């Protein structure tokens, strides 16, 4: 197993040569062209910005995804949806969502924090060019102060897939509401899958499953 050093050229190595945790390469930049090349081949950047690290590029061979038509909605979430306590939107406040993901629960000050200024700038550019999207969860307001952003998620949109990057909740279940809304929207337009990157309890509870890198790439291409 080896980790490759990237240069100024736009390329990525064969992910089968990487580490067991999915780390394949380091270096390069977060340019629009490199990020699009990365995601179209199953790579994503993940590194500790506050420790001075250069970009680390991961491409796990064991992928964890949610297929939109397989999203699991629990009884409690169905009840919350019926209550219509929150409003859920798409692409109404990408900046608010990515900054919420960065700062919620003091994440940006924790050891190993990865969602820093460089990542925020790069993904905001992806969003401006139509390659990144956000889902917002709003608490409906009873006053003239207006609604309040209480959760959401963002990710990259490419090849009829959504590559989830981060989510946050300031109230219980806001992340789940955002994920359900995303899955339903993707099912409507024929989206193929939501890339969760790694298995986590939330994704397991909502119907995620493992697929191989080969199957993953077949769906992408």
Short mmCIF file of N, CA and C in Angstrom, two decimals, residues 82-189:
data_model
loop_
_atom_site.label_atom_id
_atom_site.label_comp_id
_atom_site.label_asym_id
_atom_site.label_seq_id
_atom_site.Cartn_x
_atom_site.Cartn_y
_atom_site.Cartn_z
N UNK A 82 -45.47 15.02 9.34
CA UNK A 82 -46.89 15.38 9.31
C UNK A 82 -47.16 16.66 10.10
N UNK A 83 -46.37 16.90 11.13
CA UNK A 83 -46.57 18.09 11.97
C UNK A 83 -46.22 19.38 11.22
N UNK A 84 -45.38 19.27 10.19
CA UNK A 84 -44.98 20.43 9.39
C UNK A 84 -44.43 21.56 10.27
N UNK A 85 -43.65 21.14 11.24
CA UNK A 85 -43.06 22.12 12.16
C UNK A 85 -41.93 22.88 11.50
N UNK A 86 -41.26 22.23 10.55
CA UNK A 86 -40.12 22.84 9.88
C UNK A 86 -40.37 22.92 8.38
N UNK A 87 -39.73 23.90 7.77
CA UNK A 87 -39.75 24.04 6.31
C UNK A 87 -38.42 23.57 5.77
N UNK A 88 -38.44 22.78 4.70
CA UNK A 88 -37.21 22.26 4.11
C UNK A 88 -37.10 22.77 2.68
N UNK A 89 -35.94 23.33 2.33
CA UNK A 89 -35.72 23.91 1.01
C UNK A 89 -34.41 23.39 0.42
N UNK A 90 -34.21 23.68 -0.85
CA UNK A 90 -32.97 23.31 -1.54
C UNK A 90 -32.34 24.56 -2.15
N UNK A 91 -31.06 24.74 -1.89
CA UNK A 91 -30.27 25.82 -2.50
C UNK A 91 -30.78 27.22 -2.20
N UNK A 92 -31.34 27.42 -1.04
CA UNK A 92 -31.76 28.77 -0.65
C UNK A 92 -30.71 29.47 0.22
N UNK A 93 -29.82 28.69 0.83
CA UNK A 93 -28.79 29.33 1.68
C UNK A 93 -27.58 28.41 1.80
N UNK A 94 -26.88 28.21 0.68
CA UNK A 94 -25.71 27.33 0.68
C UNK A 94 -24.67 27.84 1.68
N UNK A 95 -24.42 29.13 1.68
CA UNK A 95 -23.41 29.70 2.60
C UNK A 95 -23.80 29.45 4.05
N UNK A 96 -25.06 29.63 4.37
CA UNK A 96 -25.51 29.40 5.74
C UNK A 96 -25.34 27.96 6.16
N UNK A 97 -25.60 27.03 5.24
CA UNK A 97 -25.48 25.61 5.57
C UNK A 97 -24.02 25.21 5.75
N UNK A 98 -23.15 25.60 4.82
CA UNK A 98 -21.75 25.16 4.93
C UNK A 98 -21.08 25.79 6.15
N UNK A 99 -21.45 27.01 6.47
CA UNK A 99 -20.91 27.62 7.69
C UNK A 99 -21.51 26.99 8.94
N UNK A 100 -22.78 26.60 8.86
CA UNK A 100 -23.40 25.88 9.97
C UNK A 100 -22.72 24.55 10.21
N UNK A 101 -22.41 23.83 9.13
CA UNK A 101 -21.70 22.56 9.25
C UNK A 101 -20.31 22.76 9.86
N UNK A 102 -19.69 23.87 9.53
CA UNK A 102 -18.34 24.14 10.03
C UNK A 102 -18.33 24.48 11.53
N UNK A 103 -19.32 25.24 11.97
CA UNK A 103 -19.26 25.84 13.31
C UNK A 103 -20.16 25.19 14.36
N UNK A 104 -21.14 24.42 13.93
CA UNK A 104 -22.09 23.83 14.89
C UNK A 104 -21.36 23.04 15.96
N UNK A 105 -21.80 23.22 17.20
CA UNK A 105 -21.20 22.53 18.35
C UNK A 105 -19.68 22.79 18.46
N UNK A 106 -19.22 23.93 17.95
CA UNK A 106 -17.81 24.29 18.05
C UNK A 106 -16.89 23.40 17.24
N UNK A 107 -17.39 22.82 16.16
CA UNK A 107 -16.59 21.88 15.36
C UNK A 107 -15.29 22.48 14.85
N UNK A 108 -15.34 23.76 14.43
CA UNK A 108 -14.15 24.36 13.82
C UNK A 108 -13.01 24.58 14.81
N UNK A 109 -13.30 24.43 16.09
CA UNK A 109 -12.25 24.60 17.11
C UNK A 109 -11.75 23.27 17.66
N UNK A 110 -12.32 22.18 17.18
CA UNK A 110 -11.93 20.87 17.69
C UNK A 110 -10.69 20.35 16.99
N UNK A 111 -9.98 19.48 17.68
CA UNK A 111 -8.80 18.85 17.09
C UNK A 111 -9.20 18.02 15.87
N UNK A 112 -8.48 18.20 14.78
CA UNK A 112 -8.76 17.46 13.57
C UNK A 112 -9.87 18.05 12.72
N UNK A 113 -10.35 19.25 13.05
CA UNK A 113 -11.41 19.88 12.26
C UNK A 113 -10.98 20.02 10.81
N UNK A 114 -11.88 19.68 9.89
CA UNK A 114 -11.51 19.66 8.47
C UNK A 114 -12.24 20.69 7.63
N UNK A 115 -13.37 21.19 8.13
CA UNK A 115 -14.17 22.12 7.32
C UNK A 115 -13.76 23.55 7.64
N UNK A 116 -12.65 23.98 7.02
CA UNK A 116 -12.09 25.29 7.26
C UNK A 116 -12.27 26.24 6.09
N UNK A 117 -11.63 27.40 6.15
CA UNK A 117 -11.82 28.44 5.13
C UNK A 117 -11.53 27.98 3.71
N UNK A 118 -10.48 27.19 3.51
CA UNK A 118 -10.14 26.76 2.15
C UNK A 118 -11.22 25.85 1.57
N UNK A 119 -11.71 24.92 2.38
CA UNK A 119 -12.78 24.03 1.92
C UNK A 119 -14.05 24.84 1.64
N UNK A 120 -14.39 25.76 2.53
CA UNK A 120 -15.60 26.57 2.35
C UNK A 120 -15.52 27.37 1.06
N UNK A 121 -14.37 27.99 0.80
CA UNK A 121 -14.20 28.77 -0.42
C UNK A 121 -14.31 27.89 -1.66
N UNK A 122 -13.68 26.71 -1.62
CA UNK A 122 -13.69 25.82 -2.78
C UNK A 122 -15.09 25.30 -3.09
N UNK A 123 -15.85 24.93 -2.06
CA UNK A 123 -17.17 24.36 -2.31
C UNK A 123 -18.19 25.44 -2.63
N UNK A 124 -17.97 26.64 -2.13
CA UNK A 124 -18.83 27.76 -2.53
C UNK A 124 -18.66 28.03 -4.02
N UNK A 125 -17.43 27.88 -4.53
CA UNK A 125 -17.18 28.04 -5.96
C UNK A 125 -17.86 26.92 -6.74
N UNK A 126 -17.77 25.68 -6.24
CA UNK A 126 -18.50 24.58 -6.87
C UNK A 126 -19.99 24.89 -6.95
N UNK A 127 -20.52 25.45 -5.88
CA UNK A 127 -21.95 25.78 -5.85
C UNK A 127 -22.28 26.85 -6.88
N UNK A 128 -21.45 27.87 -6.99
CA UNK A 128 -21.70 28.94 -7.96
C UNK A 128 -21.71 28.40 -9.39
N UNK A 129 -20.94 27.35 -9.63
CA UNK A 129 -20.87 26.77 -10.97
C UNK A 129 -21.88 25.63 -11.16
N UNK A 130 -22.73 25.40 -10.17
CA UNK A 130 -23.78 24.41 -10.32
C UNK A 130 -23.39 22.99 -9.97
N UNK A 131 -22.27 22.81 -9.27
CA UNK A 131 -21.79 21.46 -8.93
C UNK A 131 -21.89 21.13 -7.44
N UNK A 132 -22.52 21.97 -6.67
CA UNK A 132 -22.72 21.69 -5.25
C UNK A 132 -24.09 22.23 -4.85
N UNK A 133 -24.70 21.58 -3.90
CA UNK A 133 -26.05 21.96 -3.49
C UNK A 133 -26.21 21.84 -1.99
N UNK A 134 -27.20 22.53 -1.47
CA UNK A 134 -27.50 22.48 -0.04
C UNK A 134 -28.97 22.19 0.17
N UNK A 135 -29.25 21.58 1.30
CA UNK A 135 -30.63 21.39 1.76
C UNK A 135 -30.74 22.10 3.10
N UNK A 136 -31.73 22.97 3.23
CA UNK A 136 -31.87 23.77 4.44
C UNK A 136 -33.12 23.35 5.23
N UNK A 137 -32.99 23.35 6.54
CA UNK A 137 -34.13 23.10 7.42
C UNK A 137 -34.37 24.37 8.23
N UNK A 138 -35.57 24.92 8.10
CA UNK A 138 -35.92 26.19 8.73
C UNK A 138 -36.97 25.98 9.83
N UNK A 139 -36.76 26.65 10.92
CA UNK A 139 -37.78 26.68 11.96
C UNK A 139 -38.74 27.81 11.63
N UNK A 140 -40.01 27.46 11.49
CA UNK A 140 -40.99 28.48 11.12
C UNK A 140 -41.13 29.50 12.24
N UNK A 141 -41.20 30.75 11.85
CA UNK A 141 -41.23 31.83 12.84
C UNK A 141 -42.66 32.28 13.11
N UNK A 142 -42.90 32.61 14.36
CA UNK A 142 -44.19 33.17 14.76
C UNK A 142 -44.12 34.68 14.91
N UNK A 143 -42.95 35.25 14.67
CA UNK A 143 -42.75 36.68 14.85
C UNK A 143 -42.23 37.30 13.56
N UNK A 144 -42.02 38.60 13.58
CA UNK A 144 -41.52 39.32 12.42
C UNK A 144 -40.04 39.09 12.19
N UNK A 145 -39.38 38.36 13.09
CA UNK A 145 -37.95 38.13 12.95
C UNK A 145 -37.63 37.18 11.80
N UNK A 146 -38.62 36.46 11.32
CA UNK A 146 -38.41 35.56 10.19
C UNK A 146 -37.98 34.18 10.64
N UNK A 147 -37.87 33.29 9.66
CA UNK A 147 -37.51 31.91 9.96
C UNK A 147 -36.04 31.79 10.33
N UNK A 148 -35.69 30.69 11.01
CA UNK A 148 -34.32 30.48 11.48
C UNK A 148 -33.77 29.18 10.91
N UNK A 149 -32.55 29.23 10.38
CA UNK A 149 -31.90 28.04 9.86
C UNK A 149 -31.46 27.18 11.03
N UNK A 150 -32.00 25.96 11.12
CA UNK A 150 -31.71 25.10 12.27
C UNK A 150 -31.04 23.79 11.89
N UNK A 151 -30.74 23.63 10.62
CA UNK A 151 -30.06 22.41 10.20
C UNK A 151 -29.96 22.33 8.69
N UNK A 152 -29.26 21.32 8.23
CA UNK A 152 -29.16 21.13 6.80
C UNK A 152 -27.96 20.28 6.44
N UNK A 153 -27.74 20.14 5.14
CA UNK A 153 -26.60 19.39 4.64
C UNK A 153 -26.17 20.00 3.31
N UNK A 154 -24.94 19.67 2.90
CA UNK A 154 -24.49 20.10 1.59
C UNK A 154 -23.62 19.02 0.99
N UNK A 155 -23.44 19.10 -0.32
CA UNK A 155 -22.60 18.12 -1.00
C UNK A 155 -22.42 18.49 -2.45
N UNK A 156 -21.73 17.63 -3.16
CA UNK A 156 -21.42 17.82 -4.58
C UNK A 156 -22.45 17.08 -5.41
N UNK A 157 -22.89 17.71 -6.50
CA UNK A 157 -23.85 17.09 -7.41
C UNK A 157 -23.16 16.87 -8.75
N UNK A 158 -23.05 15.61 -9.15
CA UNK A 158 -22.32 15.26 -10.36
C UNK A 158 -22.74 13.86 -10.79
N UNK A 159 -22.84 13.64 -12.09
CA UNK A 159 -23.13 12.30 -12.63
C UNK A 159 -24.40 11.69 -12.03
N UNK A 160 -25.43 12.50 -11.84
CA UNK A 160 -26.71 12.05 -11.29
C UNK A 160 -26.57 11.47 -9.87
N UNK A 161 -25.51 11.87 -9.19
CA UNK A 161 -25.30 11.43 -7.81
C UNK A 161 -25.12 12.65 -6.91
N UNK A 162 -25.34 12.43 -5.61
CA UNK A 162 -25.10 13.47 -4.61
C UNK A 162 -24.03 12.96 -3.66
N UNK A 163 -22.91 13.67 -3.59
CA UNK A 163 -21.80 13.26 -2.74
C UNK A 163 -21.87 14.08 -1.45
N UNK A 164 -22.44 13.48 -0.41
CA UNK A 164 -22.64 14.19 0.83
C UNK A 164 -21.33 14.56 1.49
N UNK A 165 -21.24 15.80 1.96
CA UNK A 165 -20.03 16.29 2.61
C UNK A 165 -20.21 16.49 4.11
N UNK A 166 -21.26 17.16 4.50
CA UNK A 166 -21.46 17.40 5.94
C UNK A 166 -22.91 17.80 6.19
N UNK A 167 -23.31 17.67 7.44
CA UNK A 167 -24.65 18.07 7.86
C UNK A 167 -24.59 18.60 9.28
N UNK A 168 -25.61 19.35 9.67
CA UNK A 168 -25.65 19.85 11.05
C UNK A 168 -27.09 19.98 11.52
N UNK A 169 -27.25 19.98 12.83
CA UNK A 169 -28.57 20.12 13.46
C UNK A 169 -28.45 21.00 14.68
N UNK A 170 -29.29 21.99 14.75
CA UNK A 170 -29.41 22.80 15.96
C UNK A 170 -30.64 22.40 16.77
N UNK A 171 -31.48 21.58 16.18
CA UNK A 171 -32.66 21.03 16.85
C UNK A 171 -32.70 19.54 16.54
N UNK A 172 -33.36 18.74 17.35
CA UNK A 172 -33.40 17.29 17.09
C UNK A 172 -33.96 16.95 15.71
N UNK A 173 -33.27 16.04 15.02
CA UNK A 173 -33.74 15.44 13.77
C UNK A 173 -33.68 16.34 12.54
N UNK A 174 -33.06 17.50 12.65
CA UNK A 174 -32.98 18.38 11.48
C UNK A 174 -32.18 17.73 10.35
N UNK A 175 -31.09 17.05 10.69
CA UNK A 175 -30.29 16.38 9.67
C UNK A 175 -31.08 15.29 8.96
N UNK A 176 -31.88 14.55 9.74
CA UNK A 176 -32.71 13.49 9.14
C UNK A 176 -33.75 14.09 8.19
N UNK A 177 -34.35 15.20 8.58
CA UNK A 177 -35.31 15.86 7.70
C UNK A 177 -34.66 16.28 6.39
N UNK A 178 -33.46 16.83 6.48
CA UNK A 178 -32.75 17.25 5.28
C UNK A 178 -32.43 16.05 4.38
N UNK A 179 -32.01 14.95 4.98
CA UNK A 179 -31.65 13.77 4.20
C UNK A 179 -32.88 13.15 3.53
N UNK A 180 -33.99 13.11 4.24
CA UNK A 180 -35.23 12.59 3.66
C UNK A 180 -35.67 13.45 2.48
N UNK A 181 -35.62 14.76 2.65
CA UNK A 181 -36.00 15.68 1.58
C UNK A 181 -35.10 15.50 0.37
N UNK A 182 -33.80 15.35 0.61
CA UNK A 182 -32.85 15.13 -0.49
C UNK A 182 -33.18 13.85 -1.23
N UNK A 183 -33.40 12.77 -0.50
CA UNK A 183 -33.68 11.49 -1.14
C UNK A 183 -34.96 11.56 -1.99
N UNK A 184 -35.98 12.20 -1.47
CA UNK A 184 -37.23 12.31 -2.22
C UNK A 184 -37.05 13.16 -3.48
N UNK A 185 -36.28 14.23 -3.36
CA UNK A 185 -36.02 15.08 -4.52
C UNK A 185 -35.22 14.33 -5.57
N UNK A 186 -34.23 13.55 -5.14
CA UNK A 186 -33.41 12.79 -6.08
C UNK A 186 -34.23 11.70 -6.75
N UNK A 187 -35.10 11.06 -6.01
CA UNK A 187 -35.94 10.02 -6.60
C UNK A 187 -36.83 10.60 -7.69
N UNK A 188 -37.30 11.82 -7.49
CA UNK A 188 -38.17 12.47 -8.46
C UNK A 188 -37.46 12.75 -9.77
N UNK A 189 -36.17 13.12 -9.70
CA UNK A 189 -35.44 13.49 -10.91
C UNK A 189 -34.54 12.38 -11.43
#
